[in-house]
Amino acid sequence: MTPEALLGGFIDAPVQSAHAFRAGLEALARPGTLHSLTGATPPAPMSVAAGVLILTLCDGTTPVHLAGHHDSDAIRDWVTFHVGAPLVTAEKAMFAIGTWAAMQPVGRFAIGQPDYPDRSATLIVEMPTLAPSGPHLSGPRLSGPGIKGEARLALPETAAFVRNRALFPLGFDCFFTAGSLVAGLPRSTNVEAN
Amino acid sequence: MTAPLPALAAVDSVAQPDHGRDERAGFHPEQPDVQHDRSREDHAKDQPVEKVVMALHAAHPEKGSMTDYNFAYLDEQTKRMIRRAILKGIAIPGYQVPFASREMPMPYGWGTGGVQVTAACLTPDDTLKVIDQGADDTTNAVSIRKFFQRTAGVAVTEATTEATIIQTRHRIPETALTKGQILVYQVPIPEPLRFLEPRETETRKMHELEEYGLMHVKLYEDIARHGTIATSYDYPVKVEGRYVMDPSPIPKFDNPKLSDNPAIQLFGAGREQRIYALPPHTHVVSLDFDDHPFVASKAAHDCDLCAAQDSYLDEVITDDQGSRMFVCSDTDFCRSRREAGHLGRLGTPLSEVEQ
Amino acid sequence: MYVAVKGGERAIDAAHAWLAEERRGDTGIAALSVAQIREQLALAVNRVMAEGSLYDPDLAALAIKQSRGDLIEAVFLIRAYRTTLPRFGASSPIDTGRMALTRRISATFKDLPGGQILGPTFDYTHRLLDFALMAEGETPASVISAPVSSPTGETGVHLAAAVPHVTGFLNRDGLIQTETPGDSTPPDLTREPMELPATRPLRLQALTRGDEGFVLSLAYSTQRGYGRTHAFVGELRIGTVAVEMDIPELGFAVQIGEVEVTECETVNQFTGSKTEPPQFTRGYGLVFGQTERKAISMSLVDRALRWQELGEDFTGAPAQDEEFVLMHADNVQATGFLEHIKLPHYVDFQAELELIRRLRAEAIAAKEAAE
């Protein structure tokens, strides 16, 4: 383990994680809206927002999958030191972190059981940028719980999220992260291409 | 047995996985002794065995003072577990997410589910309002508000419009909620099918298969017997056309406010270990029949204090001759109206009332 | 003029002050010390530790003092404290075969290796009020025999010789069903929500912290025929066992203390089935402290709950009904929900009132119209 792994955690966990949770809650409860997450500095290529989500939601009881370039020694050490989460394959993960491309095929992730749909994975998808929602933007149309009328959010693709919605109440849930920004896309959101 | 025994966090003598790795304080060279309230927890990590054993012995030297507790009372691992459950609840509106409810310092049935959800949501910047039966000054509301003042140091208010988090028992405030607010319900029995089928194993299957016929049969039997649906509170709803949900024992007058509400609505049932949620603008329908549509009813009176015609009313018996009056159950709503000059049949202008 | 009732906060403060005064009672009488409760009301302390799921006699004694002797309230205080404690790790399973015994009896064998040890029991006392205790003229009876094992060294650790379990003798001859040890980590009732159907480890956890009265009555109901299992007390043992913890940094387990427990194994009749020859079966009880009524009750209920695994019929008996037993055994949950009906419910009641008035008005109008 490198000394760097010990750095970049919360300084005041109870308060920082409380703020981070509220931002994450608002993001997932209002798909298409952008929120700011700060307070962690994980090793590259992990974004600040993804790092904050991990510190806030993961611990020794939550198996985590690191996908693609996120599966580096530096990130493994950082996640292990700060939250003690077991690092696992995609199939066993409660949380997964990586780019959308690195997470393919997404059919590997847990979508819950018909009697326990909550036992599903939460994907933290690293994006190059996050575009705020607005009618002038060309992202796919989002509708459903949490959205008054409709919202828009640039997504890595549309088809996978249409398929995921069709599984409801099963399905995975997503946070999209870029820098210190986060947006949420729960399984309940209808995604329509333009 | 006279030898004093070391403190030992109990049933754990049955082997546990590594739950123990709780809060790592991280490495902060500039702050060699980062002191959160739970410093014991932080320090015991990765220490040689003597120190661990010493920590076990010293686990509660200063038993009990509230300053021993973490921000908003719950430890961070518990909050993470509750937060994960809340997020899954948001993702599956109306579905009851099981969570490992903790014993709280108030009894089960007295709002422990709501208190745990509130504790998991609170930040030091929040302004908290707590109501019971619509009122801020009922004893249990006072007790819960005090608890969070002590353990989280948050600002409190009675004004619905000023609150960022509102914990409630049995009412939705009259004043419309807004974006950015969170309404936390205390729920006694989260399972809407429980009184039709007492077994959790059965009701879980019914939700899985969307088998809600039993509920409709029950409501229809009401109609056959009474000519109307004889459920006046705790009236079941269907969320986004999928899950039948118990809205907690709010009067059915409040049911329409559940739907398309701009606030986040979270439901916590501590004893029954369930959390569920309605994201903002979620479509919520009270169950009914074409020939017997749902009606949100209230007493056919105006508030005797503030003259409101559209608020839910409490009936107060004023003497032993059968005299009664009707007053808003939402005390903040009623007071705001009186402050704005509205005066009911038996009201007194606020300026004349001694504080 | 009407002014709504206010002052909930003042009422609460006043109630707390009054409660504190009542708790203390007549100040002319010396106050009880926590140490006195710990030493002289040890069985109450044990019950609070068992149902509170926290082994700490001092804290249990404090809880009893604070709760004015209301043991369920004391259990509640302990649980609420326990849940805030950080977790340093998990101990290894305790080895009850290496127990420093204070009591060990078997109802199934007259004598057996390790012997019968009657120990400090009420069993053969005559239940006559001892007015000498009231006169505070008690003289401690001299202890005739020393405890089986004595403290050694500064750590206060008992070195216990191995005393084999009675069921082991039966097992050697294949007369009793074998319990195969499992490597899987048992679920933790205090950290995970109850999931049904439950595994046996989860059932046993729920029973050991369940209300003594509830578990006792269920056990009694099985004896009277509601899910009868024909139980014999194969063995009841009470004593202290070492608690060891693996320290990863050291690579071996160290003893971090000891706890007193009561263990009961029942030997139950089993008539056999089409596939199995007749064999005895077991029920198991393990409870903190000297708590033998609870441990025996627990083992009877455990056995009754095993009907499915052992291929028996479900006769509809409450003690066989896992969901019924597990969902109602916890007295902290039960008392909270029971007592919450003291809270105001006038909003719900008002809704009912409106409904009843309307239904009655409609019924009366319909009747009048018919006449």
PDB file of C-alpha atoms in Angstrom, chain C residues 47-284:
ATOM      1  CA  ARG C  47     -32.030 -11.284  32.517  1.00  0.00           C
ATOM      2  CA  VAL C  48     -31.323  -7.716  31.506  1.00  0.00           C
ATOM      3  CA  MET C  49     -27.984  -8.737  29.995  1.00  0.00           C
ATOM      4  CA  ALA C  50     -29.560 -11.648  28.112  1.00  0.00           C
ATOM      5  CA  GLU C  51     -32.502  -9.749  26.659  1.00  0.00           C
ATOM      6  CA  GLY C  52     -30.436  -6.607  26.223  1.00  0.00           C
ATOM      7  CA  SER C  53     -27.821  -8.629  24.302  1.00  0.00           C
ATOM      8  CA  LEU C  54     -24.999  -6.927  26.138  1.00  0.00           C
ATOM      9  CA  TYR C  55     -22.757  -8.679  28.626  1.00  0.00           C
ATOM     10  CA  ASP C  56     -21.985  -6.014  31.173  1.00  0.00           C
ATOM     11  CA  PRO C  57     -23.244  -6.606  34.736  1.00  0.00           C
ATOM     12  CA  ASP C  58     -22.482  -3.062  35.862  1.00  0.00           C
ATOM     13  CA  LEU C  59     -24.444  -1.458  33.070  1.00  0.00           C
ATOM     14  CA  ALA C  60     -27.304  -3.902  33.540  1.00  0.00           C
ATOM     15  CA  ALA C  61     -27.386  -3.042  37.249  1.00  0.00           C
ATOM     16  CA  LEU C  62     -27.390   0.657  36.409  1.00  0.00           C
ATOM     17  CA  ALA C  63     -30.265   0.100  33.986  1.00  0.00           C
ATOM     18  CA  ILE C  64     -32.250  -1.703  36.683  1.00  0.00           C
ATOM     19  CA  LYS C  65     -31.658   1.136  39.093  1.00  0.00           C
ATOM     20  CA  GLN C  66     -32.580   3.774  36.543  1.00  0.00           C
ATOM     21  CA  SER C  67     -35.706   1.883  35.474  1.00  0.00           C
ATOM     22  CA  ARG C  68     -36.956   1.485  39.042  1.00  0.00           C
ATOM     23  CA  GLY C  69     -36.785  -2.273  38.671  1.00  0.00           C
ATOM     24  CA  ASP C  70     -38.887  -2.418  35.490  1.00  0.00           C
ATOM     25  CA  LEU C  71     -36.810  -5.069  33.756  1.00  0.00           C
ATOM     26  CA  ILE C  72     -38.225  -4.551  30.274  1.00  0.00           C
ATOM     27  CA  GLU C  73     -37.458  -0.849  30.602  1.00  0.00           C
ATOM     28  CA  ALA C  74     -33.955  -1.818  31.757  1.00  0.00           C
ATOM     29  CA  VAL C  75     -33.527  -4.121  28.736  1.00  0.00           C
ATOM     30  CA  PHE C  76     -34.581  -1.224  26.554  1.00  0.00           C
ATOM     31  CA  LEU C  77     -31.979   1.091  28.123  1.00  0.00           C
ATOM     32  CA  ILE C  78     -29.282  -1.499  27.500  1.00  0.00           C
ATOM     33  CA  ARG C  79     -30.347  -2.092  23.894  1.00  0.00           C
ATOM     34  CA  ALA C  80     -30.400   1.616  23.131  1.00  0.00           C
ATOM     35  CA  TYR C  81     -26.903   1.927  24.577  1.00  0.00           C
ATOM     36  CA  ARG C  82     -25.609  -1.212  22.893  1.00  0.00           C
ATOM     37  CA  THR C  83     -26.651  -0.155  19.439  1.00  0.00           C
ATOM     38  CA  THR C  84     -24.375   2.890  19.613  1.00  0.00           C
ATOM     39  CA  LEU C  85     -21.275   0.884  20.542  1.00  0.00           C
ATOM     40  CA  PRO C  86     -18.559   0.642  17.919  1.00  0.00           C
ATOM     41  CA  ARG C  87     -17.641  -2.835  16.847  1.00  0.00           C
ATOM     42  CA  PHE C  88     -14.014  -3.796  17.282  1.00  0.00           C
ATOM     43  CA  GLY C  89     -14.437  -7.229  15.804  1.00  0.00           C
ATOM     44  CA  ALA C  90     -16.018 -10.594  16.341  1.00  0.00           C
ATOM     45  CA  SER C  91     -14.960 -13.191  18.855  1.00  0.00           C
ATOM     46  CA  SER C  92     -14.452 -16.838  18.034  1.00  0.00           C
ATOM     47  CA  PRO C  93     -17.385 -19.077  18.961  1.00  0.00           C
ATOM     48  CA  ILE C  94     -17.267 -19.852  22.675  1.00  0.00           C
ATOM     49  CA  ASP C  95     -16.478 -23.444  23.674  1.00  0.00           C
ATOM     50  CA  THR C  96     -19.068 -24.542  26.214  1.00  0.00           C
ATOM     51  CA  GLY C  97     -17.276 -27.880  26.477  1.00  0.00           C
ATOM     52  CA  ARG C  98     -14.563 -25.995  28.343  1.00  0.00           C
ATOM     53  CA  MET C  99     -16.748 -24.248  30.857  1.00  0.00           C
ATOM     54  CA  ALA C 100     -15.804 -23.483  34.455  1.00  0.00           C
ATOM     55  CA  LEU C 101     -18.983 -25.021  35.833  1.00  0.00           C
ATOM     56  CA  THR C 102     -21.048 -23.796  38.738  1.00  0.00           C
ATOM     57  CA  ARG C 103     -23.958 -26.064  37.914  1.00  0.00           C
ATOM     58  CA  ARG C 104     -24.382 -29.032  35.633  1.00  0.00           C
ATOM     59  CA  ILE C 105     -27.241 -31.461  35.700  1.00  0.00           C
ATOM     60  CA  SER C 106     -28.597 -34.123  33.420  1.00  0.00           C
ATOM     61  CA  ALA C 107     -32.112 -35.477  33.752  1.00  0.00           C
ATOM     62  CA  THR C 108     -31.404 -38.344  31.390  1.00  0.00           C
ATOM     63  CA  PHE C 109     -28.530 -40.068  33.209  1.00  0.00           C
ATOM     64  CA  LYS C 110     -28.112 -40.760  36.895  1.00  0.00           C
ATOM     65  CA  ASP C 111     -24.419 -40.181  36.722  1.00  0.00           C
ATOM     66  CA  LEU C 112     -22.048 -39.349  33.966  1.00  0.00           C
ATOM     67  CA  PRO C 113     -18.462 -38.280  33.302  1.00  0.00           C
ATOM     68  CA  GLY C 114     -17.868 -34.902  34.872  1.00  0.00           C
ATOM     69  CA  GLY C 115     -20.573 -35.582  37.467  1.00  0.00           C
ATOM     70  CA  GLN C 116     -23.777 -33.862  38.444  1.00  0.00           C
ATOM     71  CA  ILE C 117     -23.202 -30.490  40.089  1.00  0.00           C
ATOM     72  CA  LEU C 118     -26.276 -29.076  41.749  1.00  0.00           C
ATOM     73  CA  GLY C 119     -24.862 -25.586  42.191  1.00  0.00           C
ATOM     74  CA  PRO C 120     -26.665 -22.517  43.546  1.00  0.00           C
ATOM     75  CA  THR C 121     -30.244 -23.382  42.627  1.00  0.00           C
ATOM     76  CA  PHE C 122     -33.686 -22.611  43.996  1.00  0.00           C
ATOM     77  CA  ASP C 123     -34.779 -26.082  42.896  1.00  0.00           C
ATOM     78  CA  TYR C 124     -34.995 -27.777  46.284  1.00  0.00           C
ATOM     79  CA  THR C 125     -35.570 -24.765  48.450  1.00  0.00           C
ATOM     80  CA  HIS C 126     -38.840 -24.600  50.324  1.00  0.00           C
ATOM     81  CA  ARG C 127     -40.566 -21.481  49.141  1.00  0.00           C
ATOM     82  CA  LEU C 128     -41.089 -20.005  52.571  1.00  0.00           C
ATOM     83  CA  LEU C 129     -40.562 -16.330  53.079  1.00  0.00           C
ATOM     84  CA  ASP C 130     -37.390 -15.887  55.078  1.00  0.00           C
ATOM     85  CA  PHE C 131     -38.275 -13.207  57.575  1.00  0.00           C
ATOM     86  CA  ALA C 132     -34.704 -13.118  58.746  1.00  0.00           C
ATOM     87  CA  LEU C 133     -33.870 -11.386  55.446  1.00  0.00           C
ATOM     88  CA  MET C 134     -36.478  -8.763  56.247  1.00  0.00           C
ATOM     89  CA  ALA C 135     -35.049  -8.235  59.666  1.00  0.00           C
ATOM     90  CA  GLU C 136     -31.722  -7.775  57.920  1.00  0.00           C
ATOM     91  CA  GLY C 137     -30.228 -10.272  60.284  1.00  0.00           C
ATOM     92  CA  GLU C 138     -28.991 -12.552  57.567  1.00  0.00           C
ATOM     93  CA  THR C 139     -25.909 -14.601  58.119  1.00  0.00           C
ATOM     94  CA  PRO C 140     -24.170 -15.780  55.018  1.00  0.00           C
ATOM     95  CA  ALA C 141     -24.130 -19.547  54.923  1.00  0.00           C
ATOM     96  CA  SER C 142     -20.658 -20.952  54.735  1.00  0.00           C
ATOM     97  CA  VAL C 143     -19.730 -22.387  51.405  1.00  0.00           C
ATOM     98  CA  ILE C 144     -19.250 -26.080  51.905  1.00  0.00           C
ATOM     99  CA  SER C 145     -17.260 -26.852  48.827  1.00  0.00           C
ATOM    100  CA  ALA C 146     -15.040 -24.648  46.786  1.00  0.00           C
ATOM    101  CA  PRO C 147     -15.985 -23.871  43.199  1.00  0.00           C
ATOM    102  CA  VAL C 148     -14.946 -26.441  40.666  1.00  0.00           C
ATOM    103  CA  SER C 149     -12.186 -24.245  39.374  1.00  0.00           C
ATOM    104  CA  SER C 150     -10.519 -21.259  40.883  1.00  0.00           C
ATOM    105  CA  PRO C 151      -9.056 -18.113  39.462  1.00  0.00           C
ATOM    106  CA  THR C 152      -5.484 -18.369  38.348  1.00  0.00           C
ATOM    107  CA  GLY C 153      -3.077 -15.584  37.710  1.00  0.00           C
ATOM    108  CA  GLU C 154      -3.707 -11.873  37.609  1.00  0.00           C
ATOM    109  CA  THR C 155      -6.078 -11.948  34.688  1.00  0.00           C
ATOM    110  CA  GLY C 156      -8.790 -13.644  36.707  1.00  0.00           C
ATOM    111  CA  VAL C 157      -9.133 -16.274  34.042  1.00  0.00           C
ATOM    112  CA  HIS C 158     -10.544 -19.639  35.007  1.00  0.00           C
ATOM    113  CA  LEU C 159      -8.785 -22.649  33.635  1.00  0.00           C
ATOM    114  CA  ALA C 160     -11.508 -25.088  32.876  1.00  0.00           C
ATOM    115  CA  ALA C 161     -11.045 -28.740  32.260  1.00  0.00           C
ATOM    116  CA  ALA C 162     -13.034 -30.159  29.394  1.00  0.00           C
ATOM    117  CA  VAL C 163     -16.376 -31.587  30.524  1.00  0.00           C
ATOM    118  CA  PRO C 164     -18.018 -33.537  27.713  1.00  0.00           C
ATOM    119  CA  HIS C 165     -21.595 -32.829  26.674  1.00  0.00           C
ATOM    120  CA  VAL C 166     -24.201 -35.474  27.459  1.00  0.00           C
ATOM    121  CA  THR C 167     -25.494 -35.404  23.916  1.00  0.00           C
ATOM    122  CA  GLY C 168     -21.994 -36.398  22.826  1.00  0.00           C
ATOM    123  CA  PHE C 169     -22.431 -39.775  24.528  1.00  0.00           C
ATOM    124  CA  LEU C 170     -25.661 -40.390  22.659  1.00  0.00           C
ATOM    125  CA  ASN C 171     -24.151 -39.161  19.448  1.00  0.00           C
ATOM    126  CA  ARG C 172     -21.314 -41.671  19.699  1.00  0.00           C
ATOM    127  CA  ASP C 173     -23.879 -44.471  19.439  1.00  0.00           C
ATOM    128  CA  GLY C 174     -25.824 -42.770  16.670  1.00  0.00           C
ATOM    129  CA  LEU C 175     -28.806 -42.451  18.995  1.00  0.00           C
ATOM    130  CA  ILE C 176     -29.191 -38.743  18.495  1.00  0.00           C
ATOM    131  CA  GLN C 177     -29.231 -36.727  15.349  1.00  0.00           C
ATOM    132  CA  THR C 178     -25.848 -35.222  14.521  1.00  0.00           C
ATOM    133  CA  GLU C 179     -25.489 -31.463  14.361  1.00  0.00           C
ATOM    134  CA  THR C 180     -22.925 -30.703  11.710  1.00  0.00           C
ATOM    135  CA  PRO C 181     -20.825 -27.653  12.438  1.00  0.00           C
ATOM    136  CA  GLY C 182     -20.988 -25.083   9.656  1.00  0.00           C
ATOM    137  CA  ASP C 183     -18.338 -22.667   8.480  1.00  0.00           C
ATOM    138  CA  SER C 184     -20.758 -20.081   7.168  1.00  0.00           C
ATOM    139  CA  THR C 185     -20.982 -16.807   9.036  1.00  0.00           C
ATOM    140  CA  PRO C 186     -24.333 -16.695  10.814  1.00  0.00           C
ATOM    141  CA  PRO C 187     -26.597 -13.725  10.102  1.00  0.00           C
ATOM    142  CA  ASP C 188     -26.658 -11.014  12.739  1.00  0.00           C
ATOM    143  CA  LEU C 189     -30.103 -10.075  13.968  1.00  0.00           C
ATOM    144  CA  THR C 190     -28.798  -6.806  15.366  1.00  0.00           C
ATOM    145  CA  ARG C 191     -27.265  -5.646  12.088  1.00  0.00           C
ATOM    146  CA  GLU C 192     -29.520  -7.082   9.386  1.00  0.00           C
ATOM    147  CA  PRO C 193     -33.288  -6.987   9.039  1.00  0.00           C
ATOM    148  CA  MET C 194     -35.137 -10.163   9.975  1.00  0.00           C
ATOM    149  CA  GLU C 195     -35.590 -12.266   6.877  1.00  0.00           C
ATOM    150  CA  LEU C 196     -38.195 -15.011   6.708  1.00  0.00           C
ATOM    151  CA  PRO C 197     -38.080 -17.931   6.460  1.00  0.00           C
ATOM    152  CA  ALA C 198     -35.275 -17.699   8.999  1.00  0.00           C
ATOM    153  CA  THR C 199     -32.243 -19.923   9.384  1.00  0.00           C
ATOM    154  CA  ARG C 200     -31.694 -21.741  12.683  1.00  0.00           C
ATOM    155  CA  PRO C 201     -28.871 -19.393  13.785  1.00  0.00           C
ATOM    156  CA  LEU C 202     -31.226 -16.458  13.272  1.00  0.00           C
ATOM    157  CA  ARG C 203     -34.005 -18.216  15.193  1.00  0.00           C
ATOM    158  CA  LEU C 204     -31.654 -18.967  18.073  1.00  0.00           C
ATOM    159  CA  GLN C 205     -30.505 -15.341  18.211  1.00  0.00           C
ATOM    160  CA  ALA C 206     -34.098 -14.154  18.317  1.00  0.00           C
ATOM    161  CA  LEU C 207     -34.946 -16.636  21.065  1.00  0.00           C
ATOM    162  CA  THR C 208     -31.947 -15.904  23.273  1.00  0.00           C
ATOM    163  CA  ARG C 209     -32.791 -12.196  23.370  1.00  0.00           C
ATOM    164  CA  GLY C 210     -36.548 -12.829  23.353  1.00  0.00           C
ATOM    165  CA  ASP C 211     -38.754 -12.010  26.297  1.00  0.00           C
ATOM    166  CA  GLU C 212     -38.395 -14.610  29.023  1.00  0.00           C
ATOM    167  CA  GLY C 213     -42.116 -14.694  29.712  1.00  0.00           C
ATOM    168  CA  PHE C 214     -43.031 -15.098  26.070  1.00  0.00           C
ATOM    169  CA  VAL C 215     -40.499 -17.862  25.425  1.00  0.00           C
ATOM    170  CA  LEU C 216     -41.494 -19.588  28.673  1.00  0.00           C
ATOM    171  CA  SER C 217     -45.180 -19.605  27.761  1.00  0.00           C
ATOM    172  CA  LEU C 218     -44.492 -20.921  24.284  1.00  0.00           C
ATOM    173  CA  ALA C 219     -42.319 -23.680  25.718  1.00  0.00           C
ATOM    174  CA  TYR C 220     -45.041 -24.503  28.220  1.00  0.00           C
ATOM    175  CA  SER C 221     -47.603 -24.679  25.423  1.00  0.00           C
ATOM    176  CA  THR C 222     -45.511 -27.357  23.677  1.00  0.00           C
ATOM    177  CA  GLN C 223     -45.517 -29.396  26.890  1.00  0.00           C
ATOM    178  CA  ARG C 224     -49.299 -29.172  27.022  1.00  0.00           C
ATOM    179  CA  GLY C 225     -49.668 -30.511  23.512  1.00  0.00           C
ATOM    180  CA  TYR C 226     -49.436 -27.519  21.195  1.00  0.00           C
ATOM    181  CA  GLY C 227     -46.520 -28.815  19.163  1.00  0.00           C
ATOM    182  CA  ARG C 228     -45.419 -31.481  21.585  1.00  0.00           C
ATOM    183  CA  THR C 229     -41.795 -32.628  21.339  1.00  0.00           C
ATOM    184  CA  HIS C 230     -41.371 -34.855  24.415  1.00  0.00           C
ATOM    185  CA  ALA C 231     -38.354 -33.047  25.771  1.00  0.00           C
ATOM    186  CA  PHE C 232     -35.906 -34.308  28.382  1.00  0.00           C
ATOM    187  CA  VAL C 233     -33.246 -32.026  29.785  1.00  0.00           C
ATOM    188  CA  GLY C 234     -30.261 -33.902  28.423  1.00  0.00           C
ATOM    189  CA  GLU C 235     -28.018 -31.409  30.058  1.00  0.00           C
ATOM    190  CA  LEU C 236     -28.154 -28.029  31.691  1.00  0.00           C
ATOM    191  CA  ARG C 237     -24.860 -26.342  32.466  1.00  0.00           C
ATOM    192  CA  ILE C 238     -24.041 -22.968  33.914  1.00  0.00           C
ATOM    193  CA  GLY C 239     -20.595 -21.493  34.208  1.00  0.00           C
ATOM    194  CA  THR C 240     -18.053 -19.177  32.711  1.00  0.00           C
ATOM    195  CA  VAL C 241     -16.381 -19.575  29.361  1.00  0.00           C
ATOM    196  CA  ALA C 242     -13.455 -17.760  27.827  1.00  0.00           C
ATOM    197  CA  VAL C 243     -14.115 -15.296  25.022  1.00  0.00           C
ATOM    198  CA  GLU C 244     -11.355 -15.288  22.457  1.00  0.00           C
ATOM    199  CA  MET C 245     -10.754 -13.028  19.548  1.00  0.00           C
ATOM    200  CA  ASP C 246      -8.571 -13.544  16.515  1.00  0.00           C
ATOM    201  CA  ILE C 247      -6.181 -10.650  16.186  1.00  0.00           C
ATOM    202  CA  PRO C 248      -5.130 -10.511  12.525  1.00  0.00           C
ATOM    203  CA  GLU C 249      -2.009  -8.517  13.408  1.00  0.00           C
ATOM    204  CA  LEU C 250      -0.872 -11.318  15.719  1.00  0.00           C
ATOM    205  CA  GLY C 251      -2.089 -14.237  13.693  1.00  0.00           C
ATOM    206  CA  PHE C 252      -3.636 -16.036  16.664  1.00  0.00           C
ATOM    207  CA  ALA C 253      -6.524 -15.746  19.096  1.00  0.00           C
ATOM    208  CA  VAL C 254      -6.186 -14.116  22.493  1.00  0.00           C
ATOM    209  CA  GLN C 255      -8.549 -14.302  25.408  1.00  0.00           C
ATOM    210  CA  ILE C 256     -10.225 -10.949  25.959  1.00  0.00           C
ATOM    211  CA  GLY C 257     -12.423 -11.923  28.871  1.00  0.00           C
ATOM    212  CA  GLU C 258     -14.984 -14.401  30.032  1.00  0.00           C
ATOM    213  CA  VAL C 259     -18.742 -14.576  30.207  1.00  0.00           C
ATOM    214  CA  GLU C 260     -21.160 -16.558  32.299  1.00  0.00           C
ATOM    215  CA  VAL C 261     -23.679 -18.491  30.234  1.00  0.00           C
ATOM    216  CA  THR C 262     -26.397 -21.077  30.704  1.00  0.00           C
ATOM    217  CA  GLU C 263     -26.601 -23.819  28.126  1.00  0.00           C
ATOM    218  CA  CYS C 264     -29.404 -26.329  27.781  1.00  0.00           C
ATOM    219  CA  GLU C 265     -29.631 -29.228  25.399  1.00  0.00           C
ATOM    220  CA  THR C 266     -32.831 -31.173  25.303  1.00  0.00           C
ATOM    221  CA  VAL C 267     -33.137 -34.716  24.076  1.00  0.00           C
ATOM    222  CA  ASN C 268     -36.398 -35.179  22.248  1.00  0.00           C
ATOM    223  CA  GLN C 269     -38.234 -38.215  21.052  1.00  0.00           C
ATOM    224  CA  PHE C 270     -38.442 -38.801  17.379  1.00  0.00           C
ATOM    225  CA  THR C 271     -40.354 -41.673  15.895  1.00  0.00           C
ATOM    226  CA  GLY C 272     -38.434 -41.755  12.668  1.00  0.00           C
ATOM    227  CA  SER C 273     -39.761 -41.445   9.177  1.00  0.00           C
ATOM    228  CA  LYS C 274     -39.874 -43.531   6.022  1.00  0.00           C
ATOM    229  CA  THR C 275     -36.277 -42.665   5.277  1.00  0.00           C
ATOM    230  CA  GLU C 276     -34.809 -42.279   8.767  1.00  0.00           C
ATOM    231  CA  PRO C 277     -34.608 -44.892  11.547  1.00  0.00           C
ATOM    232  CA  PRO C 278     -35.828 -43.679  14.942  1.00  0.00           C
ATOM    233  CA  GLN C 279     -33.377 -41.331  16.601  1.00  0.00           C
ATOM    234  CA  PHE C 280     -33.402 -38.710  19.306  1.00  0.00           C
ATOM    235  CA  THR C 281     -33.357 -35.084  18.235  1.00  0.00           C
ATOM    236  CA  ARG C 282     -32.178 -31.940  19.968  1.00  0.00           C
ATOM    237  CA  GLY C 283     -33.306 -28.537  21.052  1.00  0.00           C
ATOM    238  CA  TYR C 284     -30.753 -25.936  22.051  1.00  0.00           C
TER     239      TYR C 284
END
